[in-house]
mmCIF file of C-alpha atoms and ligand atoms in Angstrom:
data_model
loop_
_atom_site.group_PDB
_atom_site.id
_atom_site.type_symbol
_atom_site.label_atom_id
_atom_site.label_comp_id
_atom_site.label_asym_id
_atom_site.label_seq_id
_atom_site.Cartn_x
_atom_site.Cartn_y
_atom_site.Cartn_z
ATOM 1 C CA MET A 1 68.586 77.414 96.899
ATOM 2 C CA SER A 2 72.388 77.583 96.792
ATOM 3 C CA GLU A 3 74.766 78.393 99.586
ATOM 4 C CA THR A 4 78.199 80.012 99.598
ATOM 5 C CA TYR A 5 80.686 80.384 102.409
ATOM 6 C CA ARG A 6 83.489 82.708 103.319
ATOM 7 C CA ILE A 7 85.544 83.604 106.345
ATOM 8 C CA ARG A 8 86.607 87.056 107.473
ATOM 9 C CA LEU A 9 89.746 87.865 109.467
ATOM 10 C CA ASP A 10 89.495 91.311 110.973
ATOM 11 C CA LYS A 11 91.594 91.302 114.091
ATOM 12 C CA GLU A 12 93.143 94.249 115.898
ATOM 13 C CA HIS A 13 96.644 92.783 115.730
ATOM 14 C CA HIS A 14 96.682 92.566 111.927
ATOM 15 C CA VAL A 15 98.377 95.935 111.748
ATOM 16 C CA PHE A 16 101.638 97.380 110.528
ATOM 17 C CA ALA A 17 103.253 100.784 110.964
ATOM 18 C CA ALA A 18 105.076 101.907 107.835
ATOM 19 C CA ALA A 19 106.275 104.971 105.969
ATOM 20 C CA HIS A 20 105.624 105.797 102.328
ATOM 21 C CA PHE A 21 104.848 108.509 99.848
ATOM 22 C CA ILE A 22 102.766 108.265 96.713
ATOM 23 C CA THR A 23 102.198 110.384 93.653
ATOM 24 C CA PHE A 24 98.844 111.507 92.361
ATOM 25 C CA ALA A 25 97.458 113.750 89.626
ATOM 26 C CA GLY A 26 100.394 112.816 87.414
ATOM 27 C CA ASP A 27 103.439 114.368 89.022
ATOM 28 C CA ILE A 28 102.408 115.522 92.486
ATOM 29 C CA CYS A 29 104.528 113.708 95.047
ATOM 30 C CA GLU A 30 103.464 113.539 98.684
ATOM 31 C CA ARG A 31 105.844 114.252 101.533
ATOM 32 C CA LEU A 32 107.225 111.220 103.328
ATOM 33 C CA HIS A 33 104.776 110.168 106.048
ATOM 34 C CA GLY A 34 103.576 107.122 107.929
ATOM 35 C CA HIS A 35 100.403 105.219 108.691
ATOM 36 C CA ASN A 36 99.268 102.646 111.206
ATOM 37 C CA TYR A 37 97.791 100.336 108.595
ATOM 38 C CA ARG A 38 95.182 97.726 109.470
ATOM 39 C CA VAL A 39 94.467 94.695 107.276
ATOM 40 C CA ALA A 40 91.315 92.580 106.962
ATOM 41 C CA VAL A 41 90.883 89.523 104.756
ATOM 42 C CA GLU A 42 87.964 87.494 103.417
ATOM 43 C CA ILE A 43 88.377 84.074 101.812
ATOM 44 C CA ALA A 44 85.573 82.201 100.014
ATOM 45 C CA GLY A 45 85.268 78.578 98.988
ATOM 46 C CA PRO A 46 83.547 75.274 99.643
ATOM 47 C CA LEU A 47 83.505 73.694 103.081
ATOM 48 C CA ASP A 48 86.077 70.999 103.883
ATOM 49 C CA GLU A 49 85.730 67.901 106.076
ATOM 50 C CA ASN A 50 85.840 70.164 109.167
ATOM 51 C CA SER A 51 83.092 72.383 107.731
ATOM 52 C CA TYR A 52 85.749 75.087 107.328
ATOM 53 C CA VAL A 53 86.329 77.283 104.277
ATOM 54 C CA ILE A 54 89.831 77.485 105.713
ATOM 55 C CA ASP A 55 91.211 77.157 109.214
ATOM 56 C CA PHE A 56 91.194 80.613 110.865
ATOM 57 C CA ILE A 57 94.492 79.740 112.522
ATOM 58 C CA ALA A 58 96.292 79.010 109.239
ATOM 59 C CA ALA A 59 94.972 82.189 107.611
ATOM 60 C CA ARG A 60 95.713 84.271 110.717
ATOM 61 C CA ASP A 61 99.288 83.035 111.079
ATOM 62 C CA GLU A 62 100.166 83.529 107.413
ATOM 63 C CA LEU A 63 98.645 87.014 107.366
ATOM 64 C CA HIS A 64 100.613 87.869 110.488
ATOM 65 C CA ALA A 65 103.850 86.732 108.816
ATOM 66 C CA ILE A 66 103.078 89.092 105.915
ATOM 67 C CA THR A 67 102.226 92.126 108.052
ATOM 68 C CA ASP A 68 105.456 91.485 109.997
ATOM 69 C CA GLN A 69 107.434 91.983 106.771
ATOM 70 C CA LEU A 70 105.754 95.381 106.290
ATOM 71 C CA ASP A 71 106.001 96.573 109.888
ATOM 72 C CA HIS A 72 108.466 99.406 110.609
ATOM 73 C CA ARG A 73 109.555 99.623 107.002
ATOM 74 C CA MET A 74 109.889 102.335 104.392
ATOM 75 C CA LEU A 75 107.642 101.056 101.585
ATOM 76 C CA LEU A 76 108.939 101.837 98.108
ATOM 77 C CA PRO A 77 107.593 101.085 94.618
ATOM 78 C CA ASP A 78 109.836 99.195 92.191
ATOM 79 C CA SER A 79 108.140 100.412 89.010
ATOM 80 C CA HIS A 80 107.031 103.999 89.455
ATOM 81 C CA PRO A 81 107.587 106.038 86.300
ATOM 82 C CA LEU A 82 108.833 109.078 88.257
ATOM 83 C CA ILE A 83 110.244 107.608 91.481
ATOM 84 C CA LYS A 84 113.611 105.951 90.859
ATOM 85 C CA VAL A 85 114.521 103.392 93.526
ATOM 86 C CA VAL A 86 118.110 102.151 93.420
ATOM 87 C CA PRO A 87 119.268 99.710 96.106
ATOM 88 C CA ASP A 88 122.899 98.776 96.725
ATOM 89 C CA GLU A 89 124.360 96.498 99.398
ATOM 90 C CA LYS A 90 123.890 99.092 102.197
ATOM 91 C CA GLU A 91 121.401 101.741 101.124
ATOM 92 C CA VAL A 92 118.455 102.562 98.931
ATOM 93 C CA ARG A 93 118.692 105.803 96.945
ATOM 94 C CA VAL A 94 115.378 107.251 95.884
ATOM 95 C CA THR A 95 114.875 110.158 93.480
ATOM 96 C CA PHE A 96 111.682 111.882 92.404
ATOM 97 C CA THR A 97 112.806 112.763 88.900
ATOM 98 C CA PRO A 98 110.571 115.800 88.105
ATOM 99 C CA ASP A 99 112.126 118.005 90.811
ATOM 100 C CA GLY A 100 115.227 116.028 91.848
ATOM 101 C CA ARG A 101 114.142 115.440 95.461
ATOM 102 C CA ARG A 102 116.293 112.640 96.955
ATOM 103 C CA TRP A 103 116.125 110.329 99.939
ATOM 104 C CA ILE A 104 118.651 107.755 101.166
ATOM 105 C CA PHE A 105 117.475 104.965 103.467
ATOM 106 C CA PRO A 106 119.324 102.082 105.135
ATOM 107 C CA LEU A 107 118.625 98.958 103.054
ATOM 108 C CA GLY A 108 117.302 97.029 106.066
ATOM 109 C CA ASP A 109 114.675 99.700 106.765
ATOM 110 C CA CYS A 110 113.130 99.367 103.301
ATOM 111 C CA LEU A 111 110.763 97.020 101.541
ATOM 112 C CA ILE A 112 110.756 97.490 97.777
ATOM 113 C CA LEU A 113 107.439 96.226 96.488
ATOM 114 C CA PRO A 114 106.472 95.107 92.958
ATOM 115 C CA VAL A 115 103.979 97.948 92.537
ATOM 116 C CA PRO A 116 103.999 101.246 90.612
ATOM 117 C CA ASN A 117 102.684 103.283 93.583
ATOM 118 C CA THR A 118 102.325 102.319 97.261
ATOM 119 C CA THR A 119 98.608 103.080 97.468
ATOM 120 C CA ALA A 120 96.367 101.200 99.891
ATOM 121 C CA GLU A 121 94.829 99.409 96.878
ATOM 122 C CA LEU A 122 98.166 98.103 95.613
ATOM 123 C CA LEU A 123 99.357 97.177 99.102
ATOM 124 C CA ALA A 124 96.127 95.156 99.366
ATOM 125 C CA ARG A 125 96.948 93.423 96.073
ATOM 126 C CA TRP A 126 100.486 92.556 97.199
ATOM 127 C CA ILE A 127 99.277 91.225 100.552
ATOM 128 C CA GLY A 128 96.615 89.141 98.765
ATOM 129 C CA GLU A 129 99.152 87.626 96.365
ATOM 130 C CA GLN A 130 101.510 86.812 99.224
ATOM 131 C CA LEU A 131 98.708 85.285 101.261
ATOM 132 C CA ARG A 132 97.483 83.164 98.362
ATOM 133 C CA THR A 133 101.007 81.845 97.741
ATOM 134 C CA ARG A 134 101.730 81.146 101.407
ATOM 135 C CA LEU A 135 98.420 79.382 102.002
ATOM 136 C CA ALA A 136 98.827 77.224 98.878
ATOM 137 C CA ALA A 137 102.249 76.106 100.149
ATOM 138 C CA ARG A 138 100.889 75.433 103.635
ATOM 139 C CA LEU A 139 97.651 73.683 102.683
ATOM 140 C CA GLY A 140 98.420 72.140 99.290
ATOM 141 C CA TRP A 141 95.429 73.700 97.539
ATOM 142 C CA GLN A 142 94.674 77.047 95.910
ATOM 143 C CA ILE A 143 92.194 79.598 97.181
ATOM 144 C CA ASP A 144 89.828 80.634 94.371
ATOM 145 C CA TRP A 145 88.612 83.914 95.830
ATOM 146 C CA LEU A 146 90.028 86.263 98.387
ATOM 147 C CA GLN A 147 89.656 89.904 99.289
ATOM 148 C CA VAL A 148 92.122 92.078 101.180
ATOM 149 C CA ALA A 149 91.235 95.451 102.683
ATOM 150 C CA VAL A 150 94.004 97.826 103.773
ATOM 151 C CA ASP A 151 92.912 100.683 106.003
ATOM 152 C CA GLU A 152 95.493 103.434 106.065
ATOM 153 C CA ASN A 153 93.655 105.918 108.196
ATOM 154 C CA HIS A 154 90.659 104.837 110.303
ATOM 155 C CA GLY A 155 88.217 104.138 107.503
ATOM 156 C CA GLN A 156 90.181 105.081 104.344
ATOM 157 C CA ILE A 157 90.355 101.612 102.882
ATOM 158 C CA GLY A 158 91.825 100.201 99.653
ATOM 159 C CA ILE A 159 90.381 96.818 98.658
ATOM 160 C CA CYS A 160 91.663 94.192 96.226
ATOM 161 C CA GLU A 161 89.753 91.067 95.240
ATOM 162 C CA LEU A 162 91.747 88.192 93.684
ATOM 163 C CA THR A 163 89.860 85.519 91.748
ATOM 164 C CA SER A 164 91.328 82.428 90.059
ATOM 165 C CA LYS A 165 90.543 82.236 86.365
HETATM 166 N N1 LIG B 201 92.293 105.705 96.826
HETATM 167 C C1 LIG B 201 93.357 106.177 97.530
HETATM 168 N N2 LIG B 201 93.415 107.476 97.820
HETATM 169 C C2 LIG B 201 94.477 107.955 98.549
HETATM 170 C C3 LIG B 201 95.476 107.084 98.975
HETATM 171 C C4 LIG B 201 95.384 105.702 98.654
HETATM 172 O O1 LIG B 201 96.248 104.877 99.012
HETATM 173 N N3 LIG B 201 94.319 105.304 97.922
HETATM 174 N N4 LIG B 201 96.500 107.577 99.734
HETATM 175 C C5 LIG B 201 96.604 108.846 100.064
HETATM 176 C C6 LIG B 201 97.759 109.319 100.895
HETATM 177 O O2 LIG B 201 98.640 108.265 101.257
HETATM 178 C C7 LIG B 201 97.458 110.151 102.130
HETATM 179 O O3 LIG B 201 98.483 110.063 103.108
HETATM 180 C C8 LIG B 201 96.226 109.806 102.864
HETATM 181 O O4 LIG B 201 95.571 110.980 103.098
HETATM 182 P P1 LIG B 201 95.322 111.667 104.498
HETATM 183 O O5 LIG B 201 94.032 111.161 105.002
HETATM 184 O O6 LIG B 201 95.483 113.114 104.311
HETATM 185 O O7 LIG B 201 96.476 111.069 105.404
HETATM 186 P P2 LIG B 201 96.898 111.410 106.846
HETATM 187 O O8 LIG B 201 97.400 110.134 107.443
HETATM 188 O O9 LIG B 201 97.850 112.541 106.845
HETATM 189 O O10 LIG B 201 95.573 111.792 107.609
HETATM 190 P P3 LIG B 201 95.011 113.149 108.247
HETATM 191 O O11 LIG B 201 93.553 112.843 108.470
HETATM 192 O O12 LIG B 201 95.221 114.223 107.238
HETATM 193 O O13 LIG B 201 95.766 113.343 109.503
HETATM 194 C C9 LIG B 201 95.629 109.844 99.577
HETATM 195 N N5 LIG B 201 94.551 109.274 98.840
#
Protein backbone atom coordinates (compact mmCIF):
# COMPACT_ATOMS: atom_id res chain seq x y z
CA MET A 1 0.00 0.00 0.00
CA SER A 2 1.33 3.48 -0.78
CA GLU A 3 0.59 6.71 1.00
CA THR A 4 0.49 10.30 -0.22
CA TYR A 5 0.17 13.51 1.74
CA ARG A 6 -1.08 17.00 1.13
CA ILE A 7 -2.09 20.02 3.13
CA ARG A 8 -5.04 22.31 2.53
CA LEU A 9 -5.22 25.99 3.47
CA ASP A 10 -8.79 27.19 3.41
CA LYS A 11 -9.04 30.03 5.87
CA GLU A 12 -11.60 32.82 6.00
CA HIS A 13 -8.95 35.54 5.90
CA HIS A 14 -7.47 34.38 2.59
CA VAL A 15 -9.68 36.84 0.75
CA PHE A 16 -9.28 39.86 -1.47
CA ALA A 17 -11.75 42.43 -2.76
CA ALA A 18 -10.98 43.48 -6.32
CA ALA A 19 -12.54 44.89 -9.47
CA HIS A 20 -12.28 43.45 -12.96
CA PHE A 21 -14.08 42.78 -16.19
CA ILE A 22 -13.60 39.88 -18.56
CA THR A 23 -14.62 39.06 -22.09
CA PHE A 24 -16.42 35.94 -23.17
CA ALA A 25 -17.96 34.50 -26.34
CA GLY A 26 -15.30 36.26 -28.39
CA ASP A 27 -16.03 39.95 -28.09
CA ILE A 28 -18.58 40.37 -25.31
CA CYS A 29 -17.07 42.54 -22.60
CA GLU A 30 -18.55 42.61 -19.11
CA ARG A 31 -19.22 45.82 -17.25
CA LEU A 32 -16.68 46.75 -14.59
CA HIS A 33 -17.62 45.03 -11.33
CA GLY A 34 -16.07 43.63 -8.18
CA HIS A 35 -15.89 40.42 -6.19
CA ASN A 36 -14.95 39.40 -2.69
CA TYR A 37 -12.64 36.62 -3.82
CA ARG A 38 -11.67 33.76 -1.53
CA VAL A 39 -8.59 31.59 -2.10
CA ALA A 40 -7.85 28.02 -0.99
CA VAL A 41 -4.64 26.10 -1.62
CA GLU A 42 -3.54 22.47 -1.50
CA ILE A 43 0.10 21.39 -1.57
CA ALA A 44 1.26 17.77 -1.94
CA GLY A 45 4.61 16.16 -1.29
CA PRO A 46 6.59 13.84 0.95
CA LEU A 47 6.78 14.37 4.69
CA ASP A 48 9.81 16.19 6.12
CA GLU A 49 11.62 15.64 9.43
CA ASN A 50 8.67 17.30 11.23
CA SER A 51 6.20 15.00 9.46
CA TYR A 52 5.01 18.08 7.54
CA VAL A 53 4.36 18.33 3.80
CA ILE A 54 5.03 22.00 4.44
CA ASP A 55 4.66 24.21 7.49
CA PHE A 56 1.11 25.66 7.52
CA ILE A 57 2.56 28.91 8.84
CA ALA A 58 4.97 29.37 5.92
CA ALA A 59 2.28 28.59 3.35
CA ARG A 60 -0.28 30.78 5.13
CA ASP A 61 2.02 33.79 5.40
CA GLU A 62 3.16 33.65 1.78
CA LEU A 63 -0.41 33.24 0.52
CA HIS A 64 -1.45 36.20 2.64
CA ALA A 65 1.32 38.33 1.10
CA ILE A 66 -0.04 37.44 -2.36
CA THR A 67 -3.69 38.16 -1.58
CA ASP A 68 -2.57 41.50 -0.09
CA GLN A 69 -1.17 42.49 -3.50
CA LEU A 70 -4.57 41.78 -5.08
CA ASP A 71 -6.72 43.41 -2.40
CA HIS A 72 -8.47 46.68 -3.34
CA ARG A 73 -7.03 46.66 -6.83
CA MET A 74 -8.37 46.97 -10.35
CA LEU A 75 -7.17 43.72 -11.97
CA LEU A 76 -6.19 44.09 -15.61
CA PRO A 77 -4.88 41.62 -18.20
CA ASP A 78 -1.58 42.40 -19.94
CA SER A 79 -2.21 40.26 -23.02
CA HIS A 80 -5.87 40.40 -23.94
CA PRO A 81 -6.36 40.55 -27.71
CA LEU A 82 -9.17 43.14 -27.43
CA ILE A 83 -8.45 44.96 -24.16
CA LYS A 84 -5.53 47.37 -24.56
CA VAL A 85 -3.88 48.27 -21.25
CA VAL A 86 -1.41 51.15 -21.40
CA PRO A 87 0.23 52.31 -18.17
CA ASP A 88 2.20 55.54 -17.81
CA GLU A 89 3.82 57.01 -14.70
CA LYS A 90 0.47 58.15 -13.20
CA GLU A 91 -2.40 56.32 -14.87
CA VAL A 92 -3.49 53.22 -16.70
CA ARG A 93 -5.53 53.77 -19.87
CA VAL A 94 -7.67 50.84 -20.90
CA THR A 95 -9.56 50.50 -24.18
CA PHE A 96 -11.90 47.76 -25.35
CA THR A 97 -11.06 48.00 -29.03
CA PRO A 98 -14.26 46.59 -30.66
CA ASP A 99 -16.48 49.44 -29.41
CA GLY A 100 -13.95 52.01 -28.15
CA ARG A 101 -15.06 51.92 -24.50
CA ARG A 102 -12.33 53.53 -22.34
CA TRP A 103 -11.41 53.61 -18.68
CA ILE A 104 -8.64 55.54 -16.91
CA PHE A 105 -7.45 54.36 -13.50
CA PRO A 106 -4.83 55.72 -11.10
CA LEU A 107 -1.70 53.57 -11.54
CA GLY A 108 -1.55 52.71 -7.83
CA ASP A 109 -5.08 51.28 -7.90
CA CYS A 110 -4.21 48.75 -10.61
CA LEU A 111 -2.50 45.40 -10.82
CA ILE A 112 -1.64 44.42 -14.38
CA LEU A 113 -1.37 40.65 -14.47
CA PRO A 114 0.41 38.40 -17.00
CA VAL A 115 -2.84 36.81 -18.17
CA PRO A 116 -5.03 37.20 -21.27
CA ASN A 117 -8.29 37.46 -19.26
CA THR A 118 -8.82 37.95 -15.51
CA THR A 119 -10.96 34.84 -15.05
CA ALA A 120 -11.00 32.98 -11.73
CA GLU A 121 -9.03 30.18 -13.43
CA LEU A 122 -6.21 32.47 -14.55
CA LEU A 123 -6.13 34.33 -11.23
CA ALA A 124 -5.70 30.89 -9.63
CA ARG A 125 -2.79 30.16 -11.98
CA TRP A 126 -1.08 33.48 -11.18
CA ILE A 127 -1.52 32.99 -7.43
CA GLY A 128 -0.13 29.44 -7.73
CA GLU A 129 2.95 30.61 -9.65
CA GLN A 130 3.58 33.38 -7.13
CA LEU A 131 3.15 30.99 -4.23
CA ARG A 132 5.49 28.41 -5.73
CA THR A 133 8.17 31.06 -6.30
CA ARG A 134 7.82 32.61 -2.85
CA LEU A 135 7.89 29.27 -1.05
CA ALA A 136 10.95 28.10 -3.00
CA ALA A 137 12.79 31.28 -1.95
CA ARG A 138 11.68 30.88 1.67
CA LEU A 139 12.28 27.15 2.07
CA GLY A 140 15.04 26.40 -0.44
CA TRP A 141 13.15 23.60 -2.18
CA GLN A 142 10.53 23.38 -4.91
CA ILE A 143 6.96 22.22 -4.45
CA ASP A 144 6.12 19.53 -7.01
CA TRP A 145 2.34 19.79 -6.89
CA LEU A 146 -0.01 22.51 -5.81
CA GLN A 147 -3.60 23.47 -6.47
CA VAL A 148 -5.17 26.90 -6.08
CA ALA A 149 -8.92 27.50 -6.01
CA VAL A 150 -10.29 31.02 -6.47
CA ASP A 151 -13.91 31.50 -5.50
CA GLU A 152 -15.33 34.65 -7.01
CA ASN A 153 -18.88 34.32 -5.85
CA HIS A 154 -19.79 31.91 -3.03
CA GLY A 155 -19.17 28.65 -4.85
CA GLN A 156 -18.18 29.77 -8.38
CA ILE A 157 -14.64 28.51 -8.27
CA GLY A 158 -11.78 28.49 -10.80
CA ILE A 159 -9.07 25.91 -10.04
CA CYS A 160 -5.51 25.61 -11.32
CA GLU A 161 -3.20 22.69 -10.59
CA LEU A 162 0.56 23.23 -11.10
CA THR A 163 2.80 20.17 -11.41
CA SER A 164 6.58 20.13 -11.86
CA LYS A 165 7.69 18.26 -14.96
N1 LIG B 1 -15.40 29.64 -15.70
C1 LIG B 1 -15.64 30.95 -15.44
N2 LIG B 1 -16.83 31.46 -15.74
C2 LIG B 1 -17.09 32.78 -15.46
C3 LIG B 1 -16.10 33.57 -14.87
C4 LIG B 1 -14.84 33.00 -14.56
O1 LIG B 1 -13.92 33.66 -14.04
N3 LIG B 1 -14.65 31.70 -14.88
N4 LIG B 1 -16.40 34.87 -14.56
C5 LIG B 1 -17.56 35.43 -14.82
C6 LIG B 1 -17.81 36.86 -14.46
O2 LIG B 1 -16.69 37.47 -13.83
C7 LIG B 1 -19.06 37.19 -13.65
O3 LIG B 1 -18.92 38.39 -12.90
C8 LIG B 1 -19.47 36.19 -12.65
O4 LIG B 1 -20.81 35.99 -12.83
P1 LIG B 1 -21.97 36.38 -11.83
O5 LIG B 1 -22.19 35.21 -10.96
O6 LIG B 1 -23.09 36.88 -12.62
O7 LIG B 1 -21.32 37.53 -10.95
P2 LIG B 1 -21.94 38.44 -9.87
O8 LIG B 1 -20.85 38.71 -8.89
O9 LIG B 1 -22.55 39.63 -10.50
O10 LIG B 1 -23.03 37.56 -9.14
P3 LIG B 1 -24.62 37.63 -9.04
O11 LIG B 1 -24.99 36.28 -8.48
O12 LIG B 1 -25.13 37.83 -10.43
O13 LIG B 1 -24.93 38.74 -8.12
C9 LIG B 1 -18.63 34.68 -15.51
N5 LIG B 1 -18.30 33.31 -15.76
